[in-house]
């Protein structure tokens, strides 16, 4: 009996010294949902202090998978986003897939024997879209200037002499401009933000320059309170398996599981690959 007690005490001391590694805690009270931008399904998960939005699509001649991630920081402290900490798993085959840094993918695309294979735009930067006009850029003066340009073009029958014109400052203001905007819920705000300007996932499905591919990449960043950061992670599409049922029906059946660790919590998404 004394021997049995000693064994039990020794075993307990071993377990106390080598505790099992606990899984990453999930945010409490997470709200989730789906919305669409340019036909691409975006998923979001909103916790106490952070909201993460994610979407996936095949790009660059269907040779790679692009996963777009946006992180909103609604907390009181800054949070650091580390691309190397974001994990992608093939949900069909059940194995992890390593990301390819945007700079490395751009370097491969610049090689002459990969130009046709990856559908590279030889004129570097020629396919880079203009910088979108966001709400942060749209000052009252800027908006008034744009309205003046539109009014001048309309009054001249569609022709323009490249001049801005308005009789009286503020004359272009209307009741529609001063009316209070309609109430916009969380999904509405998230969809509006992703729809501003040209969406990176939609652009990357076309012929692009290596510079544009590199510019879209998600980089390590510290997000201050009430700010957000976004970017794209690249993965080799050939590393993803297709489900047998989907393959028999002539459809692509790839699924990926994306895990975004953030501020001691973990946000997870299961995304279809188009």
Short mmCIF file of C-alpha atoms in Angstrom, two decimals:
data_model
loop_
_atom_site.label_atom_id
_atom_site.label_comp_id
_atom_site.label_asym_id
_atom_site.label_seq_id
_atom_site.Cartn_x
_atom_site.Cartn_y
_atom_site.Cartn_z
CA UNK A 1 0.00 0.00 0.00
CA UNK A 2 2.80 2.40 0.87
CA UNK A 3 4.46 1.55 -2.46
CA UNK A 4 1.26 2.37 -4.39
CA UNK A 5 0.94 5.76 -2.66
CA UNK A 6 4.54 6.62 -3.57
CA UNK A 7 3.93 5.74 -7.23
CA UNK A 8 0.83 7.93 -7.37
CA UNK A 9 2.64 10.88 -5.79
CA UNK A 10 5.54 10.52 -8.22
CA UNK A 11 3.19 10.39 -11.21
CA UNK A 12 1.35 13.48 -10.05
CA UNK A 13 4.62 15.38 -9.75
CA UNK A 14 5.54 14.46 -13.34
CA UNK A 15 2.23 15.72 -14.71
CA UNK A 16 2.62 18.92 -12.74
CA UNK A 17 6.05 19.55 -14.28
CA UNK A 18 5.00 18.81 -17.90
CA UNK A 19 1.47 20.13 -18.39
CA UNK A 20 -0.23 19.49 -21.72
CA UNK A 21 -0.16 22.39 -24.15
CA UNK A 22 -3.57 24.07 -24.11
CA UNK A 23 -5.18 25.11 -27.39
CA UNK A 24 -5.38 28.80 -28.24
CA UNK A 25 -8.37 30.35 -26.44
CA UNK A 26 -11.29 31.27 -28.64
CA UNK A 27 -12.81 34.76 -28.34
CA UNK A 28 -15.89 34.85 -26.14
CA UNK A 29 -19.16 35.87 -27.76
CA UNK A 30 -17.86 35.76 -31.34
CA UNK A 31 -20.27 36.98 -34.01
CA UNK A 32 -19.79 35.47 -37.46
CA UNK A 33 -21.29 36.00 -40.89
CA UNK A 34 -20.80 36.06 -44.66
CA UNK A 35 -21.10 38.78 -47.29
CA UNK A 36 -20.16 39.04 -50.98
CA UNK A 37 -17.99 41.48 -52.93
CA UNK A 38 -17.59 41.02 -56.71
CA UNK A 39 -18.98 37.50 -56.37
CA UNK A 40 -16.36 36.50 -53.77
CA UNK A 41 -17.57 35.20 -50.41
CA UNK A 42 -16.08 37.00 -47.41
CA UNK A 43 -16.37 35.62 -43.91
CA UNK A 44 -15.97 37.63 -40.73
CA UNK A 45 -15.58 36.87 -37.04
CA UNK A 46 -16.09 39.67 -34.53
CA UNK A 47 -14.88 39.29 -30.95
CA UNK A 48 -14.67 41.67 -28.01
CA UNK A 49 -11.81 43.80 -29.32
CA UNK A 50 -11.09 42.62 -32.86
CA UNK A 51 -12.89 41.78 -36.08
CA UNK A 52 -11.20 39.62 -38.72
CA UNK A 53 -12.41 39.36 -42.32
CA UNK A 54 -11.10 36.65 -44.66
CA UNK A 55 -11.69 35.41 -48.21
CA UNK A 56 -9.89 33.08 -50.64
CA UNK A 57 -9.67 32.74 -54.41
CA UNK A 58 -7.38 31.15 -57.00
CA UNK A 59 -5.18 33.71 -58.78
CA UNK A 60 -2.26 34.08 -61.21
CA UNK A 61 -3.46 31.63 -63.88
CA UNK A 62 -4.94 29.44 -61.15
CA UNK A 63 -1.44 28.52 -59.97
CA UNK A 64 -1.75 30.06 -56.51
CA UNK A 65 -4.29 30.64 -53.79
CA UNK A 66 -4.68 34.17 -52.46
CA UNK A 67 -6.14 34.57 -48.98
CA UNK A 68 -7.11 38.12 -48.14
CA UNK A 69 -7.16 39.02 -44.45
CA UNK A 70 -8.26 42.28 -42.86
CA UNK A 71 -7.92 42.96 -39.13
CA UNK A 72 -9.91 45.66 -37.34
CA UNK A 73 -8.75 46.76 -33.89
CA UNK A 74 -11.65 48.01 -31.76
CA UNK A 75 -9.75 47.59 -28.49
CA UNK A 76 -7.91 50.10 -26.34
CA UNK A 77 -4.44 48.72 -27.09
CA UNK A 78 -2.45 48.26 -30.27
CA UNK A 79 -2.30 44.74 -31.70
CA UNK A 80 0.43 43.23 -33.88
CA UNK A 81 -0.42 41.24 -37.01
CA UNK A 82 2.24 38.69 -38.01
CA UNK A 83 1.71 37.02 -41.41
CA UNK A 84 4.00 34.12 -40.47
CA UNK A 85 1.69 33.31 -37.53
CA UNK A 86 -1.37 32.89 -39.77
CA UNK A 87 -1.86 29.20 -40.52
CA UNK A 88 -3.54 27.60 -43.51
CA UNK A 89 -4.59 23.94 -43.52
CA UNK A 90 -5.96 21.85 -46.36
CA UNK A 91 -9.35 20.96 -44.89
CA UNK A 92 -9.74 18.03 -47.33
CA UNK A 93 -6.35 16.36 -46.90
CA UNK A 94 -5.80 17.57 -43.34
CA UNK A 95 -2.29 18.99 -43.63
CA UNK A 96 -0.73 22.43 -43.28
CA UNK A 97 0.36 24.42 -46.34
CA UNK A 98 3.24 26.89 -46.13
CA UNK A 99 2.77 30.41 -47.46
CA UNK A 100 4.94 31.96 -50.15
CA UNK A 101 6.07 35.53 -49.30
CA UNK A 102 4.85 38.11 -51.78
CA UNK A 103 8.42 39.22 -52.54
CA UNK A 104 9.44 35.63 -53.32
CA UNK A 105 6.42 35.06 -55.58
CA UNK A 106 7.15 38.31 -57.43
CA UNK A 107 10.77 37.21 -57.91
CA UNK A 108 9.59 33.94 -59.49
CA UNK A 109 7.19 35.78 -61.77
CA UNK A 110 9.98 38.02 -63.06
CA UNK A 111 11.90 35.05 -64.45
CA UNK A 112 11.53 34.89 -68.21
CA UNK A 113 10.47 31.23 -68.36
CA UNK A 114 7.63 31.90 -65.90
CA UNK A 115 6.17 34.91 -67.72
CA UNK A 116 3.65 32.91 -69.78
CA UNK A 117 3.05 30.25 -67.14
CA UNK A 118 2.00 32.81 -64.53
CA UNK A 119 0.34 35.18 -67.00
CA UNK A 120 2.65 38.04 -66.11
CA UNK A 121 2.01 41.53 -67.41
CA UNK A 122 5.36 42.40 -68.96
CA UNK A 123 4.85 46.13 -68.49
CA UNK A 124 5.57 46.31 -64.78
CA UNK A 125 3.07 48.39 -62.95
CA UNK A 126 0.84 48.96 -65.98
CA UNK A 127 -1.95 46.88 -64.49
CA UNK A 128 -1.76 48.42 -61.07
CA UNK A 129 -5.12 50.07 -60.38
CA UNK A 130 -5.37 53.69 -59.39
CA UNK A 131 -5.39 54.32 -55.67
CA UNK A 132 -9.05 54.19 -54.56
CA UNK A 133 -10.65 57.29 -53.13
CA UNK A 134 -11.52 56.31 -49.57
CA UNK A 135 -13.58 58.10 -46.96
CA UNK A 136 -10.39 59.22 -45.24
CA UNK A 137 -9.30 61.04 -48.42
CA UNK A 138 -12.71 62.55 -49.16
CA UNK A 139 -12.54 65.91 -47.39
CA UNK A 140 -15.44 68.37 -47.88
CA UNK A 141 -13.28 70.43 -50.23
CA UNK A 142 -12.38 67.36 -52.29
CA UNK A 143 -16.02 66.25 -52.55
CA UNK A 144 -17.09 69.74 -53.60
CA UNK A 145 -14.42 69.74 -56.30
CA UNK A 146 -15.64 66.38 -57.65
CA UNK A 147 -19.26 67.58 -57.68
CA UNK A 148 -18.20 70.71 -59.55
CA UNK A 149 -16.42 68.62 -62.17
CA UNK A 150 -19.47 66.39 -62.62
CA UNK A 151 -21.85 69.35 -62.84
CA UNK A 152 -19.63 71.13 -65.37
CA UNK A 153 -19.36 68.05 -67.58
CA UNK A 154 -23.12 67.49 -67.42
CA UNK A 155 -24.00 71.09 -68.27
CA UNK A 156 -21.69 71.08 -71.29
CA UNK A 157 -23.31 68.02 -72.81
CA UNK A 158 -20.58 65.58 -71.86
CA UNK A 159 -17.66 67.67 -73.14
CA UNK A 160 -15.03 69.01 -70.82
CA UNK A 161 -12.52 71.83 -71.09
CA UNK A 162 -10.57 70.54 -68.09
CA UNK A 163 -11.74 73.45 -65.94
CA UNK A 164 -13.47 73.39 -62.58
CA UNK A 165 -16.45 75.69 -62.31
CA UNK A 166 -18.97 76.69 -59.69
CA UNK A 167 -20.82 79.98 -59.29
CA UNK A 168 -21.11 80.08 -55.54
CA UNK A 169 -19.27 78.05 -52.90
CA UNK A 170 -21.66 75.47 -51.55
CA UNK A 171 -24.10 75.92 -54.43
CA UNK A 172 -23.77 72.24 -55.34
CA UNK A 173 -24.88 71.06 -51.91
CA UNK A 174 -28.26 69.34 -52.01
CA UNK A 175 -30.74 67.93 -49.55
CA UNK A 176 -29.45 64.46 -50.36
CA UNK A 177 -25.96 65.45 -49.23
CA UNK A 178 -27.11 66.82 -45.88
CA UNK A 179 -29.65 64.11 -45.16
CA UNK A 180 -28.67 61.66 -42.45
CA UNK A 181 -27.41 58.37 -43.91
CA UNK A 182 -29.45 55.22 -43.57
CA UNK A 183 -28.52 52.99 -40.66
CA UNK A 184 -25.79 50.52 -41.61
CA UNK A 185 -25.22 47.35 -39.61
CA UNK A 186 -21.96 45.43 -39.14
CA UNK A 187 -22.28 43.45 -42.38
CA UNK A 188 -23.10 46.62 -44.31
CA UNK A 189 -20.03 48.44 -42.96
CA UNK A 190 -17.70 45.51 -43.61
CA UNK A 191 -19.02 45.02 -47.14
CA UNK A 192 -18.71 48.74 -47.88
CA UNK A 193 -15.10 48.80 -46.69
CA UNK A 194 -14.08 45.79 -48.82
CA UNK A 195 -15.93 47.22 -51.81
CA UNK A 196 -14.09 50.54 -51.77
CA UNK A 197 -11.91 50.82 -54.85
CA UNK A 198 -10.65 47.77 -56.69
CA UNK A 199 -10.71 44.55 -54.66
CA UNK A 200 -7.30 42.88 -54.53
CA UNK A 201 -8.70 39.36 -55.00
CA UNK A 202 -10.62 40.42 -58.11
CA UNK A 203 -7.56 42.23 -59.50
CA UNK A 204 -5.23 39.30 -58.87
CA UNK A 205 -7.39 37.04 -61.05
CA UNK A 206 -6.27 39.08 -64.07
CA UNK A 207 -2.90 39.49 -65.72
CA UNK A 208 -0.77 41.36 -63.22
CA UNK A 209 2.74 42.64 -62.85
CA UNK A 210 5.06 41.16 -60.20
CA UNK A 211 5.13 44.58 -58.54
CA UNK A 212 1.37 44.53 -58.01
CA UNK A 213 1.49 41.00 -56.58
CA UNK A 214 4.15 42.10 -54.11
CA UNK A 215 2.29 45.28 -53.16
CA UNK A 216 -0.84 43.30 -52.23
CA UNK A 217 1.01 41.03 -49.79
CA UNK A 218 0.12 41.19 -46.10
CA UNK A 219 3.06 42.51 -44.11
CA UNK A 220 3.77 42.53 -40.39
CA UNK A 221 2.08 45.54 -38.88
CA UNK A 222 1.06 47.03 -35.55
CA UNK A 223 -2.55 48.17 -35.68
CA UNK A 224 -3.42 51.03 -33.32
CA UNK A 225 -6.90 51.32 -31.75
CA UNK A 226 -9.73 52.10 -34.18
CA UNK A 227 -7.59 51.24 -37.20
CA UNK A 228 -7.35 48.30 -39.60
CA UNK A 229 -4.81 46.61 -41.85
CA UNK A 230 -5.30 44.27 -44.81
CA UNK A 231 -3.26 42.21 -47.24
CA UNK A 232 -3.00 38.96 -49.15
CA UNK A 233 -1.21 35.72 -48.30
CA UNK A 234 -0.13 33.45 -51.18
CA UNK A 235 -0.14 29.64 -51.18
CA UNK A 236 0.64 27.07 -53.94
CA UNK A 237 -2.71 25.85 -55.25
CA UNK A 238 -1.21 22.53 -56.34
CA UNK A 239 -0.68 21.60 -52.69
CA UNK A 240 -4.44 21.51 -52.05
CA UNK A 241 -6.41 18.29 -52.55
CA UNK A 242 -9.87 18.02 -54.07
CA UNK A 243 -12.66 16.05 -52.44
CA UNK A 244 -13.52 12.82 -54.25
CA UNK A 245 -17.25 13.61 -54.41
CA UNK A 246 -16.67 16.99 -56.03
CA UNK A 247 -14.12 15.60 -58.50
CA UNK A 248 -16.60 12.95 -59.66
CA UNK A 249 -19.13 15.68 -60.39
CA UNK A 250 -16.62 17.68 -62.38
CA UNK A 251 -16.34 20.44 -59.77
CA UNK A 252 -13.50 21.79 -57.71
CA UNK A 253 -13.85 20.68 -54.12
CA UNK A 254 -11.04 22.44 -52.29
CA UNK A 255 -11.48 23.79 -48.78
CA UNK A 256 -8.96 25.57 -46.56
CA UNK A 257 -8.99 26.25 -42.85
CA UNK A 258 -7.41 29.60 -41.99
CA UNK A 259 -6.43 30.43 -38.39
CA UNK A 260 -5.56 34.01 -37.44
CA UNK A 261 -4.02 34.41 -33.95
CA UNK A 262 -4.61 37.88 -32.60
CA UNK A 263 -4.13 39.37 -29.16
CA UNK A 264 -4.02 36.01 -27.40
CA UNK A 265 -7.15 34.78 -29.20
CA UNK A 266 -7.61 32.69 -32.33
CA UNK A 267 -10.04 33.36 -35.19
CA UNK A 268 -10.72 30.46 -37.56
CA UNK A 269 -12.39 30.31 -40.98
CA UNK A 270 -13.22 27.46 -43.36
CA UNK A 271 -13.11 28.95 -46.86
CA UNK A 272 -14.08 27.40 -50.20
CA UNK A 273 -11.53 27.82 -53.00
CA UNK A 274 -12.97 29.04 -56.32
#
